[in-house]
Amino acid sequence: MKIFTSTQIRELDKYTIENEPVSSINLMERAAKALARAITEVWSSSTPVIVFAGPGNNGGDALAVSRLLAEQGYQVTVYLFNITGALSPDCLANKRRLQETKKVGNFIEVTQEFDPPRLDQGMLVVDGLFGSGLNKQLAGGFASLVKYINSSAAQVVSIDVPSGLMTEDNSYNVRANIIRATMTLTLQHPKLAFLFPENQIFVGQLRVLDIRLSQEGISKMDAQYMMTDESMVRQLLQSRSPFAHKGQMGNALVVAGSYCMAGAAVLAARACLRSGVGKVTVCTSKCNISVLQMSVPEAIVRTGPDETIFAEPLETEDYDAMGIGPGLGHSEQTAIALISQLRSAQCPVVADADAINILANHRAWVQQLPKGIILTPHPKEFDRLEGHSADSYERLVKARNLAMRLQGYVILKGHYTAICLPDGRILFNPTGNAGMATAGSGDVLTGIITGLLARGYKAQDACIAGVYLHGLAGDLAACEFGEESLVAGDIIRYLPQAFKRLKE
């Protein structure tokens, strides 16, 4: 699914109007019917409804929804804010339609003074003040109204976008002046801002409503942002030949684990094996030999000269992919071995965890990373590497720029993990759950992607499929164990079922 900018959303509306063809007022009516239907599925006609409509097309949507709800027996009170005396043509048309129906209990057009209604528990506020076209923070009377709504006990449903929230960059927004919706009913596609954790408090429960915008227009329009889905990932998965043997299924190297961190190596190795690779070699410190050989008997274990740390790089000529970083530690000796290992790598590389932390402490080394490298930081690791970000949008821009600069891949982990590609595009992953916020989950992801690379997947495909499978396995595990009790090993346990689901 493509995620469009506010400018592209307007262009897509225009394309639909011109090429379906459909009039703009009828397209608004189509959207209003989808919105009203979604509202009636959650709130009964016994719920008093207060509608706040702005002067633009978002307000026009709200007026049309008011009329449709009133026709279904809802008690509706409407406030239309027409402070400047300039309503959009479709908003004006829906104002006239609303007045003609005479079924709305109370319609107030606010031109100067505004006496806010009482908003009590059990009431529903329909927020139709401002939509995706907003390009500046709310101020003055509208900011005061937003604060009043937020302070009430009423539930709030926002049309398309919570008023005050901009669709992409909210770095300079005033958070107190943004509607905190109980539910957001967005039209056709999710907005980029909805994918950032700090905006969840405004979006609430999100529903995406199909209003049948032109599929031709959608397919023609390039999108910098996309959401992956099951059909996309299913097409990426490679089949296994009935005559395959382990030598044809890839040889992966996992460089992980130091003293007291053997678990990171175990998790990465087990996940790598479960990803279908033919052979896995784990390079770890000597103190971890017994743990690895008992926990992952299928893996080959190699050690360097040091008892407790990774201190000497390996030749990678015989390996098809390498994952490096989980549980390595931060010693200077390990740091030197790490950059030497990365510089000399002769196979695709996934760098995670302490590999990223070491690079953050030696930023000049970043320019020495091999082309095509895959970095898998969580937000704090990324901030150590690229500097503090004020919000998720700024962090995402930095991650995209880093991927382009390195001509590699940056997988910024989170609820909607962002896969930043070398060409500047960003793909968001929809699978996964809060139960995966547990130690070792990232080590599992490193193992999965390393295994797919060793299998022969292209780097981009390994990133997309690996992140999706990781989240899907976590979702399947959460169905059995619940989010609270989920641990990283459960993700590996359900990885076979994740593959099976996609294959079938």
Coordinates of C-alpha atoms in Angstrom, one line a residue:
M1 CA 0.0 0.0 0.0
K2 CA 1.3 3.4 -1.0
I3 CA 1.5 6.2 1.6
F4 CA 1.0 9.6 -0.1
T5 CA 2.0 13.1 1.0
S6 CA -0.7 15.8 1.5
T7 CA 0.1 17.2 -1.9
Q8 CA -0.2 13.8 -3.6
I9 CA -3.5 13.2 -1.8
R10 CA -4.9 16.4 -3.4
E11 CA -3.6 15.3 -6.8
L12 CA -5.2 11.8 -6.4
D13 CA -8.5 13.4 -5.6
K14 CA -8.2 15.6 -8.7
Y15 CA -7.3 12.6 -10.9
T16 CA -10.3 10.7 -9.6
I17 CA -12.6 13.6 -10.3
E18 CA -11.3 14.1 -13.8
N19 CA -10.9 10.5 -14.9
E20 CA -13.7 8.5 -13.2
P21 CA -15.3 10.9 -13.9
V22 CA -17.1 12.1 -10.7
S23 CA -18.0 15.5 -9.4
S24 CA -16.1 16.7 -6.4
I25 CA -19.3 17.0 -4.4
N26 CA -20.3 13.4 -5.2
L27 CA -16.8 12.2 -4.3
M28 CA -17.3 14.0 -0.9
E29 CA -20.7 12.3 -0.6
R30 CA -19.1 8.9 -1.2
A31 CA -16.5 9.6 1.5
A32 CA -19.2 10.8 3.9
K33 CA -21.2 7.6 3.5
A34 CA -18.1 5.5 4.3
L35 CA -17.5 7.8 7.4
A36 CA -21.1 7.7 8.6
R37 CA -21.2 3.9 8.2
A38 CA -18.0 3.5 10.2
I39 CA -19.4 5.7 13.0
T40 CA -22.7 3.9 13.2
E41 CA -20.8 0.6 13.5
V42 CA -19.4 1.8 16.8
W43 CA -21.8 4.4 18.3
S44 CA -25.5 3.8 18.5
S45 CA -28.2 6.3 17.6
S46 CA -28.8 7.0 21.3
T47 CA -25.4 8.7 21.4
P48 CA -25.6 12.5 21.3
V49 CA -23.4 13.8 18.5
I50 CA -21.6 17.2 18.4
V51 CA -20.0 18.1 15.1
F52 CA -17.3 20.7 14.7
A53 CA -16.8 21.6 11.0
G54 CA -14.2 23.8 9.6
P55 CA -14.5 26.0 6.5
G56 CA -12.7 23.7 4.1
N57 CA -13.4 20.3 2.5
N58 CA -12.8 18.5 5.8
G59 CA -15.6 20.6 7.2
G60 CA -17.7 19.7 4.1
D61 CA -17.1 16.0 4.9
A62 CA -18.3 16.7 8.5
L63 CA -21.5 18.5 7.3
A64 CA -22.3 15.6 5.0
V65 CA -21.8 13.1 7.8
S66 CA -24.0 15.2 10.1
R67 CA -26.8 15.0 7.5
L68 CA -26.4 11.3 7.0
L69 CA -26.4 10.6 10.8
A70 CA -29.4 12.8 11.4
E71 CA -31.3 10.9 8.6
Q72 CA -30.6 7.7 10.6
G73 CA -32.1 9.1 13.8
Y74 CA -29.0 10.5 15.6
Q75 CA -29.4 13.6 17.7
V76 CA -26.9 15.9 15.9
T77 CA -25.7 19.4 16.8
V78 CA -23.5 21.1 14.3
Y79 CA -21.1 24.0 14.6
L80 CA -19.7 25.4 11.3
F81 CA -16.8 27.7 11.8
N82 CA -17.0 30.4 9.0
I83 CA -14.9 33.1 10.6
T84 CA -13.6 34.6 7.4
G85 CA -16.8 34.2 5.4
A86 CA -15.1 32.0 2.8
L87 CA -16.2 28.4 2.7
S88 CA -14.9 26.0 0.1
P89 CA -17.4 25.3 -2.7
D90 CA -18.1 21.8 -1.5
C91 CA -18.4 22.9 2.1
L92 CA -20.9 25.5 1.1
A93 CA -22.9 23.0 -1.0
N94 CA -23.1 20.6 2.0
K95 CA -24.1 23.5 4.3
R96 CA -27.1 24.1 2.0
R97 CA -27.9 20.4 1.8
L98 CA -27.8 20.2 5.6
Q99 CA -30.2 23.1 6.0
E100 CA -32.6 21.7 3.5
T101 CA -32.9 18.4 5.3
K102 CA -34.2 20.1 8.5
K103 CA -33.4 16.9 10.4
V104 CA -30.4 18.2 12.3
G105 CA -31.5 19.3 15.7
N106 CA -29.3 22.4 16.0
F107 CA -27.1 24.1 13.4
I108 CA -25.0 27.0 14.4
E109 CA -22.7 28.9 12.0
V110 CA -20.0 30.6 14.0
T111 CA -18.8 33.9 12.4
Q112 CA -17.6 35.8 15.5
E113 CA -18.2 34.8 19.1
F114 CA -18.4 31.2 20.0
D115 CA -20.1 29.8 23.1
P116 CA -18.8 26.2 23.3
P117 CA -21.4 23.5 24.1
R118 CA -21.1 21.2 27.1
L119 CA -19.3 18.0 26.3
D120 CA -20.1 15.2 28.7
Q121 CA -19.2 11.5 29.0
G122 CA -21.4 9.5 26.7
M123 CA -21.3 12.1 23.9
L124 CA -19.5 11.8 20.6
V125 CA -17.6 14.7 19.1
V126 CA -17.0 14.5 15.3
D127 CA -13.9 16.5 14.5
G128 CA -14.1 17.9 11.0
L129 CA -12.1 21.1 11.6
F130 CA -9.0 20.6 9.5
G131 CA -7.8 17.7 7.4
S132 CA -4.7 16.7 5.4
G133 CA -4.3 20.1 3.8
L134 CA -3.2 21.7 7.1
N135 CA 0.3 23.2 6.8
K136 CA 0.7 25.3 9.9
Q137 CA 0.1 24.8 13.6
L138 CA -3.3 25.8 15.1
A139 CA -3.5 29.1 17.0
G140 CA -6.0 31.5 18.5
G141 CA -9.6 30.3 18.8
F142 CA -9.1 27.0 17.0
A143 CA -6.3 26.1 19.4
S144 CA -8.6 27.0 22.4
L145 CA -11.4 24.8 20.9
V146 CA -9.0 21.9 20.5
K147 CA -7.9 22.2 24.1
Y148 CA -11.5 22.4 25.3
I149 CA -12.4 19.2 23.4
N150 CA -9.3 17.4 24.7
S151 CA -10.2 18.4 28.3
S152 CA -13.7 16.9 28.0
A153 CA -14.9 13.4 28.8
A154 CA -16.5 13.0 25.4
Q155 CA -15.3 10.5 22.8
V156 CA -13.9 12.0 19.7
V157 CA -13.8 10.7 16.1
S158 CA -11.6 12.6 13.7
I159 CA -12.3 12.7 10.0
D160 CA -9.3 11.8 7.9
V161 CA -6.7 13.5 10.3
P162 CA -7.0 14.7 13.9
S163 CA -7.3 18.5 13.5
G164 CA -4.0 20.2 14.2
L165 CA -1.9 17.2 13.1
M166 CA 0.1 17.6 9.9
T167 CA 0.3 14.5 7.7
E168 CA 4.1 14.3 7.6
D169 CA 6.3 16.6 9.6
N170 CA 5.2 17.8 13.1
S171 CA 8.6 18.8 14.3
Y172 CA 7.6 22.4 14.9
N173 CA 4.0 21.7 15.8
V174 CA 2.4 22.6 19.2
R175 CA 1.2 19.2 20.6
A176 CA -1.2 20.8 23.0
N177 CA -3.1 22.2 20.0
I178 CA -3.8 18.8 18.3
I179 CA -7.1 16.9 18.8
R180 CA -6.7 13.7 20.8
A181 CA -9.0 11.4 18.9
T182 CA -10.6 8.2 20.3
M183 CA -10.7 7.0 16.7
T184 CA -9.4 8.4 13.4
L185 CA -11.3 7.5 10.2
T186 CA -8.8 8.2 7.5
L187 CA -9.6 8.1 3.8
Q188 CA -8.1 5.6 1.3
H189 CA -4.6 5.5 2.7
P190 CA -2.9 6.0 6.1
K191 CA -0.9 9.2 6.5
L192 CA 2.8 9.1 7.3
A193 CA 2.4 10.9 10.7
F194 CA 0.1 8.0 11.9
L195 CA 3.1 5.6 11.9
F196 CA 5.1 7.5 14.5
P197 CA 4.8 6.5 18.1
E198 CA 4.6 10.0 19.6
N199 CA 1.4 10.6 17.4
Q200 CA -0.5 7.6 18.7
I201 CA -2.0 9.8 21.5
F202 CA -3.7 11.9 18.8
V203 CA -4.7 9.2 16.3
G204 CA -6.2 6.7 18.7
Q205 CA -7.7 3.7 17.0
L206 CA -7.1 4.0 13.3
R207 CA -9.4 2.8 10.5
V208 CA -8.6 3.2 6.9
L209 CA -11.8 3.7 4.7
D210 CA -11.9 2.8 1.1
I211 CA -13.6 5.6 -0.8
R212 CA -12.8 4.1 -4.2
L213 CA -10.3 6.7 -5.4
S214 CA -8.9 5.9 -8.9
Q215 CA -6.8 2.7 -8.9
E216 CA -5.3 3.9 -12.1
G217 CA -4.3 7.1 -10.4
I218 CA -2.9 5.3 -7.4
S219 CA -0.8 2.9 -9.6
K220 CA 0.6 5.8 -11.7
M221 CA 1.6 8.0 -8.8
D222 CA 5.1 7.4 -7.4
A223 CA 5.3 7.1 -3.6
Q224 CA 8.3 7.6 -1.5
Y225 CA 6.6 5.7 1.3
M226 CA 4.9 2.3 1.2
M227 CA 3.4 -0.3 3.5
T228 CA 4.4 -3.9 2.8
D229 CA 1.8 -6.6 2.8
E230 CA 1.5 -10.3 2.8
S231 CA 1.0 -10.6 -1.0
M232 CA 4.2 -8.6 -1.6
V233 CA 6.2 -10.8 0.7
R234 CA 4.7 -14.0 -0.6
Q235 CA 6.1 -13.2 -4.0
L236 CA 9.6 -12.7 -2.7
L237 CA 9.9 -16.1 -1.0
Q238 CA 12.1 -18.6 -2.8
S239 CA 11.2 -22.2 -3.3
R240 CA 13.4 -25.1 -2.4
S241 CA 14.4 -27.6 -5.1
P242 CA 13.5 -31.2 -4.2
F243 CA 17.1 -32.1 -5.1
A244 CA 18.6 -29.3 -2.9
H245 CA 21.4 -30.2 -0.5
K246 CA 23.0 -28.1 2.2
G247 CA 25.8 -26.9 0.0
Q248 CA 23.2 -25.2 -2.2
M249 CA 21.2 -23.6 0.6
G250 CA 23.9 -21.1 1.8
N251 CA 26.6 -20.8 4.4
A252 CA 26.1 -18.1 7.0
L253 CA 28.5 -16.6 9.5
V254 CA 27.2 -15.1 12.7
V255 CA 29.7 -13.1 14.7
A256 CA 28.1 -12.6 18.1
G257 CA 28.5 -13.1 21.9
S258 CA 31.1 -12.2 24.5
Y259 CA 31.4 -13.1 28.1
C260 CA 28.0 -13.3 29.7
M261 CA 26.3 -12.6 26.4
A262 CA 26.2 -16.1 24.9
G263 CA 22.4 -15.8 24.6
A264 CA 22.7 -13.2 21.9
A265 CA 24.7 -15.6 19.8
V266 CA 22.3 -18.5 20.5
L267 CA 19.3 -16.5 19.4
A268 CA 20.9 -15.2 16.3
A269 CA 22.2 -18.6 15.3
R270 CA 18.9 -20.4 15.9
A271 CA 16.9 -17.8 14.0
C272 CA 19.4 -18.0 11.1
L273 CA 19.0 -21.8 11.0
R274 CA 15.2 -21.5 11.0
S275 CA 15.4 -19.2 8.0
G276 CA 16.3 -22.1 5.8
V277 CA 20.0 -21.7 5.4
G278 CA 22.1 -24.8 4.8
K279 CA 24.8 -24.2 7.3
V280 CA 25.6 -21.7 10.1
T281 CA 28.9 -20.9 11.7
V282 CA 29.0 -18.9 14.9
C283 CA 32.2 -17.0 15.7
T284 CA 32.2 -16.2 19.4
S285 CA 34.5 -16.0 22.4
K286 CA 36.0 -19.1 23.8
C287 CA 34.0 -18.9 27.0
N288 CA 30.8 -19.5 25.0
I289 CA 31.8 -22.8 23.3
S290 CA 29.9 -25.1 25.6
V291 CA 26.8 -22.9 25.6
L292 CA 26.6 -22.8 21.8
Q293 CA 27.3 -26.4 21.3
M294 CA 24.6 -27.5 23.7
S295 CA 22.0 -24.8 22.7
V296 CA 22.5 -24.9 18.9
P297 CA 24.0 -28.3 18.1
E298 CA 23.3 -27.7 14.4
A299 CA 25.8 -24.8 14.2
I300 CA 29.5 -24.9 13.8
V301 CA 31.4 -22.9 16.4
R302 CA 34.6 -21.0 15.8
T303 CA 36.5 -18.9 18.3
G304 CA 39.3 -16.4 18.2
P305 CA 42.3 -16.1 20.5
D306 CA 40.6 -14.3 23.4
E307 CA 38.7 -16.1 26.1
T308 CA 36.0 -13.4 26.6
I309 CA 35.7 -11.1 23.6
F310 CA 35.7 -11.1 19.8
A311 CA 39.3 -9.9 19.1
E312 CA 40.3 -11.1 15.6
P313 CA 38.5 -11.0 12.3
L314 CA 37.8 -14.0 10.2
E315 CA 38.2 -14.6 6.4
T316 CA 34.7 -14.5 4.8
E317 CA 35.5 -15.9 1.4
D318 CA 33.7 -19.1 2.1
Y319 CA 30.5 -17.5 3.5
D320 CA 27.5 -16.3 1.6
A321 CA 26.4 -13.8 4.3
M322 CA 27.5 -12.5 7.7
G323 CA 25.5 -11.1 10.6
I324 CA 27.6 -9.3 13.2
G325 CA 27.1 -7.4 16.4
P326 CA 24.7 -9.2 18.9
G327 CA 26.3 -9.3 22.3
L328 CA 29.8 -8.4 21.1
G329 CA 30.5 -5.8 23.8
H330 CA 32.3 -2.5 23.5
S331 CA 35.9 -3.1 24.2
E332 CA 38.4 -1.3 22.0
Q333 CA 40.0 -4.5 21.0
T334 CA 36.6 -5.7 19.8
A335 CA 36.0 -2.4 18.0
I336 CA 39.2 -2.7 16.0
A337 CA 38.4 -6.3 15.1
L338 CA 34.9 -5.3 14.1
I339 CA 36.0 -2.5 11.6
S340 CA 38.6 -4.9 10.2
Q341 CA 35.9 -7.5 9.7
L342 CA 33.6 -5.1 8.0
R343 CA 36.2 -3.6 5.7
S344 CA 37.4 -7.0 4.6
A345 CA 33.9 -8.6 4.2
Q346 CA 33.5 -10.5 0.9
C347 CA 29.8 -11.3 1.4
P348 CA 26.7 -9.3 2.3
V349 CA 26.7 -8.0 5.9
V350 CA 24.0 -7.4 8.5
A351 CA 25.3 -5.2 11.3
D352 CA 23.2 -4.9 14.5
A353 CA 23.4 -4.1 18.2
D354 CA 27.0 -3.6 19.5
A355 CA 28.3 -3.3 15.9
I356 CA 26.2 -0.2 15.6
N357 CA 27.2 1.0 19.1
I358 CA 30.8 0.6 18.2
L359 CA 30.4 2.6 15.0
A360 CA 28.6 5.3 17.0
N361 CA 31.8 5.6 19.2
H362 CA 33.9 5.7 16.0
R363 CA 31.8 7.7 13.6
A364 CA 34.7 8.2 11.1
W365 CA 34.5 4.5 10.5
V366 CA 31.0 4.7 9.0
Q367 CA 32.4 5.9 5.7
Q368 CA 34.4 2.7 5.5
L369 CA 31.4 0.4 5.6
P370 CA 30.9 -1.9 2.6
K371 CA 28.4 -0.9 0.0
G372 CA 25.1 -2.7 0.4
I373 CA 25.5 -3.2 4.2
I374 CA 22.3 -3.7 6.2
L375 CA 22.1 -1.8 9.5
T376 CA 19.3 -2.7 12.0
P377 CA 19.2 -0.2 14.8
H378 CA 16.5 0.5 17.2
P379 CA 15.8 4.3 17.8
K380 CA 18.3 4.8 20.6
E381 CA 21.1 2.9 18.7
F382 CA 20.4 5.1 15.7
D383 CA 20.5 8.3 17.7
R384 CA 23.9 7.3 19.1
L385 CA 25.1 6.8 15.5
E386 CA 23.6 9.8 13.8
G387 CA 22.8 12.2 16.7
H388 CA 19.7 13.0 18.7
S389 CA 16.5 13.5 16.8
A390 CA 13.7 15.7 18.1
D391 CA 11.0 13.3 16.8
S392 CA 10.4 10.2 14.7
Y393 CA 10.1 12.2 11.4
E394 CA 13.5 13.8 11.9
R395 CA 15.0 10.3 12.7
L396 CA 13.3 8.8 9.6
V397 CA 14.8 11.5 7.4
K398 CA 18.3 10.9 8.9
A399 CA 17.9 7.1 8.3
R400 CA 16.9 7.6 4.7
N401 CA 19.8 9.9 4.2
L402 CA 22.2 7.4 5.8
A403 CA 20.9 4.6 3.5
M404 CA 21.5 6.8 0.5
R405 CA 24.9 7.9 1.6
L406 CA 26.1 4.4 2.3
Q407 CA 24.2 2.9 -0.7
G408 CA 23.0 0.4 1.9
Y409 CA 19.9 -0.4 3.9
V410 CA 18.8 1.0 7.3
I411 CA 16.2 -1.0 9.1
L412 CA 14.8 1.4 11.8
K413 CA 13.1 -0.9 14.2
G414 CA 9.8 0.0 15.9
H415 CA 6.0 -0.7 15.8
Y416 CA 6.1 0.1 12.1
T417 CA 9.7 -0.9 11.3
A418 CA 11.0 1.4 8.5
I419 CA 13.2 -0.2 5.8
C420 CA 15.2 2.6 4.2
L421 CA 16.4 1.7 0.7
P422 CA 19.5 3.1 -1.1
D423 CA 17.3 4.9 -3.6
G424 CA 15.6 7.0 -0.9
R425 CA 12.3 5.0 -0.7
I426 CA 11.0 3.8 2.6
L427 CA 8.9 0.7 3.3
F428 CA 7.0 0.3 6.5
N429 CA 6.3 -3.2 8.0
P430 CA 2.8 -3.9 9.4
T431 CA 3.5 -7.1 11.3
G432 CA 4.6 -7.3 14.9
N433 CA 3.3 -6.4 18.3
A434 CA 4.3 -4.8 21.6
G435 CA 5.2 -8.1 23.1
M436 CA 8.2 -8.2 20.9
A437 CA 9.7 -5.3 22.9
T438 CA 11.9 -7.8 24.7
A439 CA 15.6 -8.5 25.0
G440 CA 16.9 -10.6 22.1
S441 CA 14.2 -9.8 19.6
G442 CA 16.7 -7.8 17.5
D443 CA 19.2 -10.7 17.6
V444 CA 16.5 -12.9 16.1
L445 CA 15.9 -10.4 13.3
T446 CA 19.6 -10.3 12.6
G447 CA 19.7 -14.1 12.3
I448 CA 16.6 -14.2 10.0
I449 CA 18.0 -11.6 7.5
T450 CA 21.4 -13.2 7.6
G451 CA 19.9 -16.6 6.8
L452 CA 17.9 -15.2 3.9
L453 CA 20.9 -13.4 2.5
A454 CA 22.9 -16.6 2.7
R455 CA 20.1 -18.4 0.9
G456 CA 20.6 -16.1 -2.0
Y457 CA 17.9 -13.5 -1.5
K458 CA 18.8 -10.0 -2.8
A459 CA 19.5 -7.5 0.0
Q460 CA 16.2 -5.6 -0.5
D461 CA 14.2 -8.8 -0.6
A462 CA 15.9 -10.2 2.5
C463 CA 15.1 -7.0 4.4
I464 CA 11.5 -6.9 3.4
A465 CA 10.8 -10.6 3.9
G466 CA 13.0 -10.8 7.0
V467 CA 11.2 -8.0 8.8
Y468 CA 7.8 -9.2 7.8
L469 CA 8.5 -12.8 8.9
H470 CA 10.0 -11.6 12.2
G471 CA 6.8 -9.6 13.0
L472 CA 4.5 -12.4 11.7
A473 CA 6.2 -15.0 13.9
G474 CA 5.8 -12.6 16.8
D475 CA 2.1 -12.2 16.1
L476 CA 1.6 -15.9 16.0
A477 CA 3.5 -16.3 19.2
A478 CA 1.4 -13.6 20.9
C479 CA -1.7 -15.5 19.9
E480 CA -0.6 -18.4 22.1
F481 CA 1.4 -16.7 24.9
G482 CA 0.0 -13.2 24.9
E483 CA 2.0 -10.0 24.6
E484 CA 3.0 -9.9 28.2
S485 CA 4.7 -13.3 28.3
L486 CA 6.3 -13.3 24.9
V487 CA 10.1 -13.8 24.8
A488 CA 12.6 -13.7 21.9
G489 CA 12.8 -17.5 21.7
D490 CA 9.1 -17.6 21.1
I491 CA 9.6 -15.7 17.8
I492 CA 12.0 -18.4 16.6
R493 CA 9.6 -21.1 17.7
Y494 CA 6.9 -19.6 15.5
L495 CA 9.1 -18.8 12.6
P496 CA 8.3 -22.1 10.8
Q497 CA 4.6 -21.3 11.1
A498 CA 5.2 -17.9 9.6
F499 CA 7.0 -19.4 6.6
K500 CA 4.2 -22.0 6.3
R501 CA 1.5 -19.4 6.3
L502 CA 3.1 -17.4 3.6
K503 CA 4.0 -20.5 1.5
E504 CA 0.4 -21.8 1.7

